[in-house]
Short mmCIF file of C-alpha atoms in Angstrom, two decimals:
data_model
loop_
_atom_site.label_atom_id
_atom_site.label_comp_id
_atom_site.label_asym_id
_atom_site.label_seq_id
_atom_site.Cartn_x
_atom_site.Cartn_y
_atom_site.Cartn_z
CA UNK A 1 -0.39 -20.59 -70.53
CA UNK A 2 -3.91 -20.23 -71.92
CA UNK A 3 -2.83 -22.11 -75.02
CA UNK A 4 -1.24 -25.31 -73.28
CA UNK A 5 -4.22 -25.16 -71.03
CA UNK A 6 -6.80 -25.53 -73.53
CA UNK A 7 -4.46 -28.14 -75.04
CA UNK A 8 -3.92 -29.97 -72.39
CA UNK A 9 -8.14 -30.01 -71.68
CA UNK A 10 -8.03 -31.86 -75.36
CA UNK A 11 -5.62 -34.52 -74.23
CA UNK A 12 -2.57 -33.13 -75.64
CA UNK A 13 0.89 -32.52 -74.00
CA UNK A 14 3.00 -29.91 -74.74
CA UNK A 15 6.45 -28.18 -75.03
CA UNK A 16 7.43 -24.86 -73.92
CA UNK A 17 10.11 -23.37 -76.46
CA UNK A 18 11.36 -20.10 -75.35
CA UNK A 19 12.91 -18.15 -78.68
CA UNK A 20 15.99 -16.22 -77.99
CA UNK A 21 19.14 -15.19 -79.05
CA UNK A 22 22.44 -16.28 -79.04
CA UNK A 23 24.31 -14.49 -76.11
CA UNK A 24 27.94 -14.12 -75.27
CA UNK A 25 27.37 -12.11 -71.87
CA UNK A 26 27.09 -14.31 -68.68
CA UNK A 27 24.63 -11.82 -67.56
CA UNK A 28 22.23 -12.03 -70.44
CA UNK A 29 22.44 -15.90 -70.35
CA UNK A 30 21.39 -16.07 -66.67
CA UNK A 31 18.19 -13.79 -67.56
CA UNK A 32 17.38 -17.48 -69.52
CA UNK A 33 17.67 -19.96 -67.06
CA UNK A 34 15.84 -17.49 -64.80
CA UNK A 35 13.18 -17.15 -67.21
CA UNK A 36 12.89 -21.32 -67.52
CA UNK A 37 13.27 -21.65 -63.68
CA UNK A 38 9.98 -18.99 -63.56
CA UNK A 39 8.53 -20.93 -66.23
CA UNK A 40 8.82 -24.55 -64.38
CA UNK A 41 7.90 -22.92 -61.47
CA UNK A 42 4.66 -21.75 -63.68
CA UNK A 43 3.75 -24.84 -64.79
CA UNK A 44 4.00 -27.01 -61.51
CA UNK A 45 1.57 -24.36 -60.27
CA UNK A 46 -0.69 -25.31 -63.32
CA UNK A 47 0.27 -28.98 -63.19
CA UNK A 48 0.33 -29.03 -66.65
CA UNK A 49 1.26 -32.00 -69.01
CA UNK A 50 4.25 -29.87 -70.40
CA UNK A 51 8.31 -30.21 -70.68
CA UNK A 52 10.85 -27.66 -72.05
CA UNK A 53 12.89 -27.59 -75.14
CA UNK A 54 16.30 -25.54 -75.05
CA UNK A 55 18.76 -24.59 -76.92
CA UNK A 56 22.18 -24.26 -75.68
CA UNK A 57 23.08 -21.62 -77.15
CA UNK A 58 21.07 -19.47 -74.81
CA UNK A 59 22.70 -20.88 -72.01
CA UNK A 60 26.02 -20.06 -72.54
CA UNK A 61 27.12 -22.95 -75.32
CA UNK A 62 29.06 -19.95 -77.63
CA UNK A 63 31.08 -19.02 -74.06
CA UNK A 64 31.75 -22.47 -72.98
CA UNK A 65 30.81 -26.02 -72.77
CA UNK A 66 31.15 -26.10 -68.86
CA UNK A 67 28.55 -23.46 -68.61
CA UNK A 68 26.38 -24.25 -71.05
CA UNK A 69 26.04 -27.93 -68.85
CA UNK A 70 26.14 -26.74 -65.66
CA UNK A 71 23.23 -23.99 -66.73
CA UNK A 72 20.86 -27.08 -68.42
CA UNK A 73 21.73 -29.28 -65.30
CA UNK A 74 20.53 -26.60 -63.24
CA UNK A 75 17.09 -26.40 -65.61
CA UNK A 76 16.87 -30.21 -65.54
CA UNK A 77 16.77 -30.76 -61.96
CA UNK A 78 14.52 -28.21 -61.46
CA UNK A 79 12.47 -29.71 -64.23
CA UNK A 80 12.56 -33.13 -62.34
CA UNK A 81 11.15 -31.80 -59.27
CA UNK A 82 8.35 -32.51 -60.73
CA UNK A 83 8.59 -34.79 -63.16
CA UNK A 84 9.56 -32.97 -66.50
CA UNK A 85 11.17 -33.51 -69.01
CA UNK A 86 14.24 -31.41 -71.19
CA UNK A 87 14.70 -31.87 -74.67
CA UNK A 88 17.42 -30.11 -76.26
CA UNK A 89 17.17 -28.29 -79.95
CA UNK A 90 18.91 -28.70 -82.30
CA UNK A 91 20.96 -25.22 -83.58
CA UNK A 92 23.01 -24.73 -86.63
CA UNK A 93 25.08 -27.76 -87.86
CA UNK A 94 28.07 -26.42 -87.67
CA UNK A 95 27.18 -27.04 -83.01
CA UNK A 96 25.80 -30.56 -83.51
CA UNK A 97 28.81 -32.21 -81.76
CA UNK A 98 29.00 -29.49 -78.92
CA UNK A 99 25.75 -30.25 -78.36
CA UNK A 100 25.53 -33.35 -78.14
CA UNK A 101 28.81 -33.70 -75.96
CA UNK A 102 26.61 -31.56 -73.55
CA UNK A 103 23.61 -33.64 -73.56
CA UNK A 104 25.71 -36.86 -72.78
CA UNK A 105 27.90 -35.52 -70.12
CA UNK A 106 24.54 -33.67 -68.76
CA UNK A 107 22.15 -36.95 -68.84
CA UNK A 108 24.25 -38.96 -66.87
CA UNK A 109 23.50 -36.74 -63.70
CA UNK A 110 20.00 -35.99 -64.59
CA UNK A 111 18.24 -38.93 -66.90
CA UNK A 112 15.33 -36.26 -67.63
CA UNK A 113 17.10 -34.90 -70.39
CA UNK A 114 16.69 -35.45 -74.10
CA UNK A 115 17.90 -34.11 -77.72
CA UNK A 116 16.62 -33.45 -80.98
CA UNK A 117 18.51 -35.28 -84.26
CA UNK A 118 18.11 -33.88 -87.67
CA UNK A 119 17.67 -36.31 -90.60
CA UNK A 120 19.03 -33.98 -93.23
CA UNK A 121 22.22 -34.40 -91.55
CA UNK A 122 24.31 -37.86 -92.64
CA UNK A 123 26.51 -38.36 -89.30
CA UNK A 124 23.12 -38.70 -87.62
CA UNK A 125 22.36 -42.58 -87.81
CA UNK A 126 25.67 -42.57 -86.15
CA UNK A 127 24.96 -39.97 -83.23
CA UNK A 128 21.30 -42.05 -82.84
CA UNK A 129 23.47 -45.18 -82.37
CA UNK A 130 25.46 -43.99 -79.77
CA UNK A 131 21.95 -42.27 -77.98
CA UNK A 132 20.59 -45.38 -77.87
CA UNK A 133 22.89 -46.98 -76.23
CA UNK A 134 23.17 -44.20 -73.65
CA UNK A 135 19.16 -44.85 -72.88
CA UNK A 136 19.18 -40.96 -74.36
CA UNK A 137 15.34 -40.16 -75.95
CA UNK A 138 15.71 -38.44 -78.63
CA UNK A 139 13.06 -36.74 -81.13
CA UNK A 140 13.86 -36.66 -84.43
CA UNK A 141 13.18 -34.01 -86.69
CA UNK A 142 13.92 -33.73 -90.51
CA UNK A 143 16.02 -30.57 -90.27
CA UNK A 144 15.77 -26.72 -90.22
CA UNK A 145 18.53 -25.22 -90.69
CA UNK A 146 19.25 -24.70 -94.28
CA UNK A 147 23.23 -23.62 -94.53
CA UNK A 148 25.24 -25.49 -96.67
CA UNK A 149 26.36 -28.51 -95.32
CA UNK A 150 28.84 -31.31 -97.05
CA UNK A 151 27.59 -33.81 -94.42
CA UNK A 152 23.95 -32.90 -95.15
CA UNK A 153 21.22 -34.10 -97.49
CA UNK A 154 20.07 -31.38 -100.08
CA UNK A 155 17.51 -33.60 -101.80
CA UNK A 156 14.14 -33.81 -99.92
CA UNK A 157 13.15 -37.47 -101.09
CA UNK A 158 17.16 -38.44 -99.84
CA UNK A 159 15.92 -36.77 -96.66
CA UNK A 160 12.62 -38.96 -96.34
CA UNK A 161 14.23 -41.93 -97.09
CA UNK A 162 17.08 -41.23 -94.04
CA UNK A 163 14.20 -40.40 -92.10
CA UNK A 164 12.79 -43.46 -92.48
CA UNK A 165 15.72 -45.39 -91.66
CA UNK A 166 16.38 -43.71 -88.56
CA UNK A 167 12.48 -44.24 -87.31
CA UNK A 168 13.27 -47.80 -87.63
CA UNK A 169 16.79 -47.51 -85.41
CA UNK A 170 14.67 -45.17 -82.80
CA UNK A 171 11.25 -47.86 -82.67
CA UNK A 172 14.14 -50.66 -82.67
CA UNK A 173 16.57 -49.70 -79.75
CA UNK A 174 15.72 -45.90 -79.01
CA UNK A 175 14.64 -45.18 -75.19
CA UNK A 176 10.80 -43.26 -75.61
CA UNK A 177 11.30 -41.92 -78.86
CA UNK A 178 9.24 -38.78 -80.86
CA UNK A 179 8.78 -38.29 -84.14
CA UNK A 180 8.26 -34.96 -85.18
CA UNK A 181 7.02 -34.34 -88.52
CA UNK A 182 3.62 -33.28 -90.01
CA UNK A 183 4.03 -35.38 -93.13
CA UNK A 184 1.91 -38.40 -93.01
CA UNK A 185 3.27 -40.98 -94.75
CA UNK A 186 6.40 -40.74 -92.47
CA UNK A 187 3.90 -40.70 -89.47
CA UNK A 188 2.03 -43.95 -90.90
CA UNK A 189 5.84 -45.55 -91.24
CA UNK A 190 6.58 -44.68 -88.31
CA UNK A 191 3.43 -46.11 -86.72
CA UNK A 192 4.06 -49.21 -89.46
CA UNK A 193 7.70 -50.10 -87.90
CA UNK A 194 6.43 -49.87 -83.93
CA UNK A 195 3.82 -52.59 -84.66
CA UNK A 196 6.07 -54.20 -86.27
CA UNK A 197 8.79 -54.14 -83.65
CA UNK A 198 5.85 -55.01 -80.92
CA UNK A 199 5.63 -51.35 -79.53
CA UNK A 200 2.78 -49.71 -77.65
CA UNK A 201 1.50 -46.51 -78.58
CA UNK A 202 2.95 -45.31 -74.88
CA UNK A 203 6.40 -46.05 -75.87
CA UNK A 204 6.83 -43.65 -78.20
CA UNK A 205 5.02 -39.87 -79.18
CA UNK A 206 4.73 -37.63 -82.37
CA UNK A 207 5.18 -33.87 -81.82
CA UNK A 208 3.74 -31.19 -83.99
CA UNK A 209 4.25 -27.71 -83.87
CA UNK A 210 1.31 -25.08 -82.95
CA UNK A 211 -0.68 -24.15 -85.55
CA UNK A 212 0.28 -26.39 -87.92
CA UNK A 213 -1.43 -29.38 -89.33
CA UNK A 214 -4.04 -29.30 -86.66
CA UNK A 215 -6.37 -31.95 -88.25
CA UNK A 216 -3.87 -34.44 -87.84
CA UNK A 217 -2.81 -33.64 -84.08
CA UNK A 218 -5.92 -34.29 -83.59
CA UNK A 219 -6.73 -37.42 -85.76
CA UNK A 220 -3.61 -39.39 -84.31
CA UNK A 221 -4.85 -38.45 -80.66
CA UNK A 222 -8.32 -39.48 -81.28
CA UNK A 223 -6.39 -42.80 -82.20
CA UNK A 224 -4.77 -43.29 -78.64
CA UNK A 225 -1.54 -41.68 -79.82
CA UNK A 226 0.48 -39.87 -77.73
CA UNK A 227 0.93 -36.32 -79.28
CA UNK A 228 2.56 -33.41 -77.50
CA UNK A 229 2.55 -29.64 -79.18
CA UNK A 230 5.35 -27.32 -79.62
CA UNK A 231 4.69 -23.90 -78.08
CA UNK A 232 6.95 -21.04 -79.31
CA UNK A 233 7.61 -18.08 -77.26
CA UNK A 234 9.50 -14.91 -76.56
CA UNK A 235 10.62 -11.50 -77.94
CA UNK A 236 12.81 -13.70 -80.78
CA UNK A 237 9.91 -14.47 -82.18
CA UNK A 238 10.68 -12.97 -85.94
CA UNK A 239 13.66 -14.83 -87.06
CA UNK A 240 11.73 -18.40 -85.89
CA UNK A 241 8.99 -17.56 -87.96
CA UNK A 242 10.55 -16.10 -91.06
CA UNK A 243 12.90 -19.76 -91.20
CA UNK A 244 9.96 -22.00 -90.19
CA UNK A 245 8.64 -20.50 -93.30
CA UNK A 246 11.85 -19.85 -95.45
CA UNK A 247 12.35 -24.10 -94.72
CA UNK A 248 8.93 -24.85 -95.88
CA UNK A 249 6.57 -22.05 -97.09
CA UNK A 250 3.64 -24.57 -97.22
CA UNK A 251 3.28 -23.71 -93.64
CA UNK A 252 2.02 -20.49 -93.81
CA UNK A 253 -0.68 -21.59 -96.33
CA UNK A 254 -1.25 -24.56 -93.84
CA UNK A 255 -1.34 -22.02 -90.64
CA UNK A 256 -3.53 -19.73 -93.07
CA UNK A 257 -5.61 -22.26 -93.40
CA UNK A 258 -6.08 -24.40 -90.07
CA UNK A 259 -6.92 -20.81 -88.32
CA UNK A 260 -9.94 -20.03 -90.64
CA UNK A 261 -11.19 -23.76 -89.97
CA UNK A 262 -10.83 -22.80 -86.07
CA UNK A 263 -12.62 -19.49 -86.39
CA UNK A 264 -14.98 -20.63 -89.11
CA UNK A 265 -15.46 -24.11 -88.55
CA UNK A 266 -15.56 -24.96 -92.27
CA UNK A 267 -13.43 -27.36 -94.13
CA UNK A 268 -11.22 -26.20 -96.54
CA UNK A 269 -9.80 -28.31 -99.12
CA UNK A 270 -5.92 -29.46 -98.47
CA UNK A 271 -4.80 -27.40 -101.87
#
Protein backbone atom coordinates (compact mmCIF):
# COMPACT_ATOMS: atom_id res chain seq x y z
CA UNK A 1 0.00 0.00 0.00
CA UNK A 2 2.92 2.33 0.69
CA UNK A 3 4.31 1.54 -2.74
CA UNK A 4 1.07 2.30 -4.92
CA UNK A 5 0.70 5.29 -2.71
CA UNK A 6 3.84 6.92 -3.47
CA UNK A 7 3.09 5.88 -7.06
CA UNK A 8 0.06 7.07 -7.35
CA UNK A 9 1.47 10.76 -5.68
CA UNK A 10 3.79 10.59 -9.07
CA UNK A 11 0.85 10.24 -11.38
CA UNK A 12 1.02 6.65 -11.96
CA UNK A 13 -1.75 3.95 -11.72
CA UNK A 14 -1.28 0.71 -10.68
CA UNK A 15 -2.10 -3.07 -10.53
CA UNK A 16 -2.36 -5.23 -7.62
CA UNK A 17 -1.06 -8.87 -8.57
CA UNK A 18 -1.47 -11.23 -5.78
CA UNK A 19 1.16 -14.39 -6.41
CA UNK A 20 -0.22 -17.69 -5.48
CA UNK A 21 -0.49 -21.09 -6.20
CA UNK A 22 -2.43 -23.26 -8.11
CA UNK A 23 -5.11 -24.89 -5.78
CA UNK A 24 -7.39 -27.82 -6.19
CA UNK A 25 -9.23 -27.43 -2.67
CA UNK A 26 -12.42 -25.23 -2.71
CA UNK A 27 -11.34 -24.14 0.62
CA UNK A 28 -7.93 -22.85 -0.25
CA UNK A 29 -9.39 -21.07 -3.37
CA UNK A 30 -11.95 -19.12 -1.30
CA UNK A 31 -8.95 -17.86 1.08
CA UNK A 32 -8.20 -15.89 -2.61
CA UNK A 33 -11.17 -14.22 -3.43
CA UNK A 34 -11.32 -13.32 0.27
CA UNK A 35 -7.98 -11.97 0.16
CA UNK A 36 -8.98 -9.74 -3.24
CA UNK A 37 -12.41 -8.83 -1.67
CA UNK A 38 -10.06 -7.43 1.56
CA UNK A 39 -7.85 -5.99 -0.90
CA UNK A 40 -10.70 -3.92 -2.94
CA UNK A 41 -12.09 -3.18 0.14
CA UNK A 42 -8.36 -1.70 0.97
CA UNK A 43 -8.06 0.28 -1.78
CA UNK A 44 -11.58 2.06 -1.92
CA UNK A 45 -10.55 3.07 1.59
CA UNK A 46 -7.30 4.57 -0.01
CA UNK A 47 -9.09 5.65 -3.18
CA UNK A 48 -6.32 4.68 -5.00
CA UNK A 49 -5.83 4.75 -8.87
CA UNK A 50 -5.40 0.85 -8.83
CA UNK A 51 -7.20 -2.39 -10.52
CA UNK A 52 -6.44 -6.13 -9.98
CA UNK A 53 -4.87 -8.69 -12.15
CA UNK A 54 -5.87 -12.49 -11.54
CA UNK A 55 -5.19 -15.51 -12.51
CA UNK A 56 -7.71 -18.14 -12.69
CA UNK A 57 -6.05 -20.60 -11.62
CA UNK A 58 -6.29 -19.37 -8.07
CA UNK A 59 -9.82 -19.25 -8.28
CA UNK A 60 -10.69 -22.53 -8.95
CA UNK A 61 -9.91 -22.76 -13.02
CA UNK A 62 -7.94 -26.48 -12.42
CA UNK A 63 -11.50 -27.63 -10.49
CA UNK A 64 -13.85 -26.17 -12.91
CA UNK A 65 -14.75 -23.56 -15.34
CA UNK A 66 -18.13 -22.73 -13.52
CA UNK A 67 -16.22 -21.84 -10.46
CA UNK A 68 -13.47 -20.33 -11.65
CA UNK A 69 -16.33 -17.61 -13.36
CA UNK A 70 -18.58 -17.42 -10.81
CA UNK A 71 -15.41 -16.69 -8.25
CA UNK A 72 -13.94 -13.66 -10.83
CA UNK A 73 -17.63 -12.43 -11.28
CA UNK A 74 -17.85 -12.21 -7.69
CA UNK A 75 -14.22 -10.13 -7.65
CA UNK A 76 -15.45 -8.03 -10.61
CA UNK A 77 -18.50 -6.70 -9.18
CA UNK A 78 -16.99 -5.98 -6.17
CA UNK A 79 -14.27 -4.30 -8.14
CA UNK A 80 -16.99 -2.15 -9.95
CA UNK A 81 -18.38 -0.82 -6.86
CA UNK A 82 -16.11 1.44 -7.30
CA UNK A 83 -15.00 1.71 -10.44
CA UNK A 84 -12.13 -0.90 -10.99
CA UNK A 85 -11.03 -2.65 -13.22
CA UNK A 86 -9.99 -6.81 -13.62
CA UNK A 87 -7.53 -7.91 -15.90
CA UNK A 88 -6.93 -11.47 -16.17
CA UNK A 89 -3.20 -13.18 -16.52
CA UNK A 90 -2.24 -15.05 -18.59
CA UNK A 91 -1.01 -18.82 -17.11
CA UNK A 92 0.67 -21.58 -18.92
CA UNK A 93 -0.32 -22.11 -22.63
CA UNK A 94 -1.44 -25.19 -22.40
CA UNK A 95 -5.03 -22.87 -20.24
CA UNK A 96 -5.14 -20.11 -22.87
CA UNK A 97 -8.54 -21.29 -24.25
CA UNK A 98 -10.04 -22.02 -20.68
CA UNK A 99 -9.21 -18.81 -19.98
CA UNK A 100 -10.32 -17.03 -22.28
CA UNK A 101 -13.76 -18.95 -22.49
CA UNK A 102 -13.98 -17.55 -18.84
CA UNK A 103 -13.24 -14.06 -19.57
CA UNK A 104 -15.95 -13.96 -22.41
CA UNK A 105 -18.70 -15.70 -20.67
CA UNK A 106 -17.60 -13.49 -17.44
CA UNK A 107 -17.50 -9.91 -19.35
CA UNK A 108 -20.77 -10.10 -20.61
CA UNK A 109 -22.26 -9.72 -16.98
CA UNK A 110 -19.63 -7.47 -15.73
CA UNK A 111 -17.90 -5.18 -18.70
CA UNK A 112 -15.03 -4.31 -16.02
CA UNK A 113 -13.17 -7.21 -16.90
CA UNK A 114 -10.13 -7.61 -19.11
CA UNK A 115 -7.31 -10.26 -20.26
CA UNK A 116 -3.82 -10.43 -21.00
CA UNK A 117 -2.65 -11.97 -24.73
CA UNK A 118 0.78 -13.27 -25.23
CA UNK A 119 2.57 -12.49 -28.53
CA UNK A 120 4.85 -15.49 -28.43
CA UNK A 121 1.83 -17.45 -28.92
CA UNK A 122 0.57 -17.75 -32.90
CA UNK A 123 -3.36 -18.39 -32.29
CA UNK A 124 -3.23 -14.97 -30.63
CA UNK A 125 -4.01 -12.46 -33.60
CA UNK A 126 -6.93 -14.73 -33.78
CA UNK A 127 -8.11 -14.65 -29.99
CA UNK A 128 -7.38 -10.49 -30.30
CA UNK A 129 -9.84 -10.59 -33.26
CA UNK A 130 -12.51 -12.11 -31.60
CA UNK A 131 -11.73 -9.59 -28.20
CA UNK A 132 -12.21 -6.89 -30.20
CA UNK A 133 -15.17 -7.53 -31.37
CA UNK A 134 -16.49 -8.45 -27.92
CA UNK A 135 -15.43 -4.61 -26.78
CA UNK A 136 -12.93 -6.98 -24.43
CA UNK A 137 -9.55 -4.66 -23.40
CA UNK A 138 -6.97 -6.55 -23.50
CA UNK A 139 -3.11 -5.91 -22.58
CA UNK A 140 -0.77 -7.50 -24.45
CA UNK A 141 2.27 -8.89 -23.27
CA UNK A 142 5.13 -10.68 -25.23
CA UNK A 143 5.00 -13.92 -23.24
CA UNK A 144 6.36 -15.62 -20.06
CA UNK A 145 5.94 -18.77 -19.97
CA UNK A 146 8.70 -20.60 -21.62
CA UNK A 147 7.37 -24.47 -22.14
CA UNK A 148 7.54 -25.78 -25.35
CA UNK A 149 4.91 -24.82 -27.44
CA UNK A 150 4.21 -25.94 -31.34
CA UNK A 151 1.82 -22.94 -31.60
CA UNK A 152 4.44 -20.60 -30.10
CA UNK A 153 7.25 -18.40 -31.39
CA UNK A 154 10.80 -19.52 -30.18
CA UNK A 155 12.68 -16.78 -32.03
CA UNK A 156 12.68 -13.39 -30.17
CA UNK A 157 12.88 -11.07 -33.38
CA UNK A 158 9.64 -13.54 -34.78
CA UNK A 159 8.19 -12.48 -31.43
CA UNK A 160 8.76 -8.60 -31.98
CA UNK A 161 7.62 -8.64 -35.24
CA UNK A 162 4.02 -10.50 -34.03
CA UNK A 163 4.07 -8.01 -31.47
CA UNK A 164 4.03 -5.43 -33.67
CA UNK A 165 1.33 -6.65 -35.72
CA UNK A 166 -0.95 -7.19 -32.99
CA UNK A 167 -0.30 -3.38 -31.55
CA UNK A 168 -1.60 -2.33 -34.81
CA UNK A 169 -4.98 -4.77 -34.56
CA UNK A 170 -5.32 -3.48 -30.68
CA UNK A 171 -4.71 0.71 -31.69
CA UNK A 172 -7.01 -0.27 -34.84
CA UNK A 173 -10.22 -1.95 -33.35
CA UNK A 174 -9.16 -2.93 -29.67
CA UNK A 175 -11.51 -1.37 -26.80
CA UNK A 176 -8.72 0.72 -24.27
CA UNK A 177 -5.86 -1.25 -25.01
CA UNK A 178 -2.20 -1.66 -22.87
CA UNK A 179 0.86 -2.43 -24.00
CA UNK A 180 3.05 -3.95 -21.71
CA UNK A 181 6.57 -4.15 -22.53
CA UNK A 182 9.75 -2.29 -21.37
CA UNK A 183 11.41 -2.43 -24.77
CA UNK A 184 11.30 0.85 -26.45
CA UNK A 185 11.22 0.54 -29.83
CA UNK A 186 7.96 -1.53 -29.47
CA UNK A 187 6.70 1.32 -27.11
CA UNK A 188 7.67 4.09 -29.86
CA UNK A 189 5.61 1.67 -32.51
CA UNK A 190 3.17 1.43 -30.55
CA UNK A 191 2.88 5.16 -29.89
CA UNK A 192 3.78 5.44 -33.96
CA UNK A 193 0.49 3.32 -35.03
CA UNK A 194 -2.07 5.34 -32.42
CA UNK A 195 -1.14 8.65 -34.15
CA UNK A 196 -1.43 7.15 -36.97
CA UNK A 197 -4.84 5.60 -36.44
CA UNK A 198 -5.96 9.21 -34.81
CA UNK A 199 -5.77 7.94 -31.10
CA UNK A 200 -5.40 9.97 -27.93
CA UNK A 201 -2.98 9.18 -25.44
CA UNK A 202 -6.28 8.40 -23.06
CA UNK A 203 -7.35 5.65 -25.24
CA UNK A 204 -4.85 3.47 -24.64
CA UNK A 205 -1.94 2.81 -21.55
CA UNK A 206 1.54 1.06 -21.30
CA UNK A 207 2.14 -1.04 -18.15
CA UNK A 208 5.48 -1.79 -16.66
CA UNK A 209 6.30 -3.91 -13.98
CA UNK A 210 7.82 -2.56 -10.47
CA UNK A 211 11.20 -2.09 -10.43
CA UNK A 212 11.93 -2.41 -13.74
CA UNK A 213 12.89 0.11 -16.30
CA UNK A 214 11.98 2.94 -14.06
CA UNK A 215 13.49 5.74 -16.25
CA UNK A 216 11.14 5.04 -18.82
CA UNK A 217 7.84 4.79 -16.60
CA UNK A 218 8.70 7.81 -15.88
CA UNK A 219 9.80 9.45 -19.24
CA UNK A 220 6.49 8.26 -21.06
CA UNK A 221 4.42 9.81 -18.06
CA UNK A 222 6.22 13.01 -18.10
CA UNK A 223 4.95 12.82 -21.84
CA UNK A 224 1.12 12.71 -20.92
CA UNK A 225 1.08 8.93 -21.25
CA UNK A 226 -0.97 6.94 -19.38
CA UNK A 227 1.27 4.37 -17.47
CA UNK A 228 0.01 2.07 -14.75
CA UNK A 229 2.64 -0.26 -12.59
CA UNK A 230 2.45 -3.85 -11.84
CA UNK A 231 2.65 -4.59 -8.11
CA UNK A 232 3.54 -8.21 -7.16
CA UNK A 233 2.54 -9.67 -3.96
CA UNK A 234 2.12 -12.62 -1.67
CA UNK A 235 3.86 -15.62 0.00
CA UNK A 236 4.41 -17.10 -3.90
CA UNK A 237 6.66 -14.71 -4.31
CA UNK A 238 9.87 -17.12 -5.27
CA UNK A 239 8.75 -18.95 -8.27
CA UNK A 240 7.52 -15.26 -9.92
CA UNK A 241 10.78 -13.99 -9.44
CA UNK A 242 13.05 -16.85 -10.35
CA UNK A 243 10.84 -17.00 -14.09
CA UNK A 244 10.65 -13.18 -14.44
CA UNK A 245 14.32 -13.69 -14.41
CA UNK A 246 14.76 -17.25 -16.00
CA UNK A 247 12.53 -15.34 -19.18
CA UNK A 248 14.84 -12.47 -19.29
CA UNK A 249 17.87 -12.25 -16.93
CA UNK A 250 18.53 -8.63 -18.09
CA UNK A 251 16.06 -7.78 -15.46
CA UNK A 252 17.87 -8.40 -12.57
CA UNK A 253 20.83 -6.32 -13.88
CA UNK A 254 18.09 -3.69 -14.80
CA UNK A 255 16.37 -4.00 -11.11
CA UNK A 256 20.15 -4.01 -9.83
CA UNK A 257 20.56 -1.13 -11.37
CA UNK A 258 17.35 1.24 -11.23
CA UNK A 259 17.52 0.62 -7.20
CA UNK A 260 21.11 2.08 -6.81
CA UNK A 261 19.90 5.15 -9.06
CA UNK A 262 16.87 5.44 -6.41
CA UNK A 263 19.09 5.17 -3.36
CA UNK A 264 22.04 6.94 -4.92
CA UNK A 265 20.65 9.23 -7.26
CA UNK A 266 23.45 8.71 -9.81
CA UNK A 267 23.16 7.65 -13.35
CA UNK A 268 24.46 4.60 -14.35
CA UNK A 269 25.19 3.77 -17.81
CA UNK A 270 22.44 1.34 -19.61
CA UNK A 271 25.37 -1.54 -20.06
Amino acid sequence: MEVARHLGEQGFAVNFHYLGAQFDETDQVRRVVNEHLTLLDALTAENFNAGVALQLSLLGLGISESLATENLLLIARKAAESGRRVRIDMESAEWTARILDVVRRASRESPNIGTVVQAFLKRSNEDIDKLNQEKIPVVLVKGSHLEPQEGAFKDPEEIALFFMRLIETLMRDGSSPAIATHDEKLIEFAIDIAFIFGLDQADYEFQMLFGIRNDLAEKLLADGYRVRITLPYGDNWYPYFMRRLAERPINLWRLLRDSRREVLKDPLPES
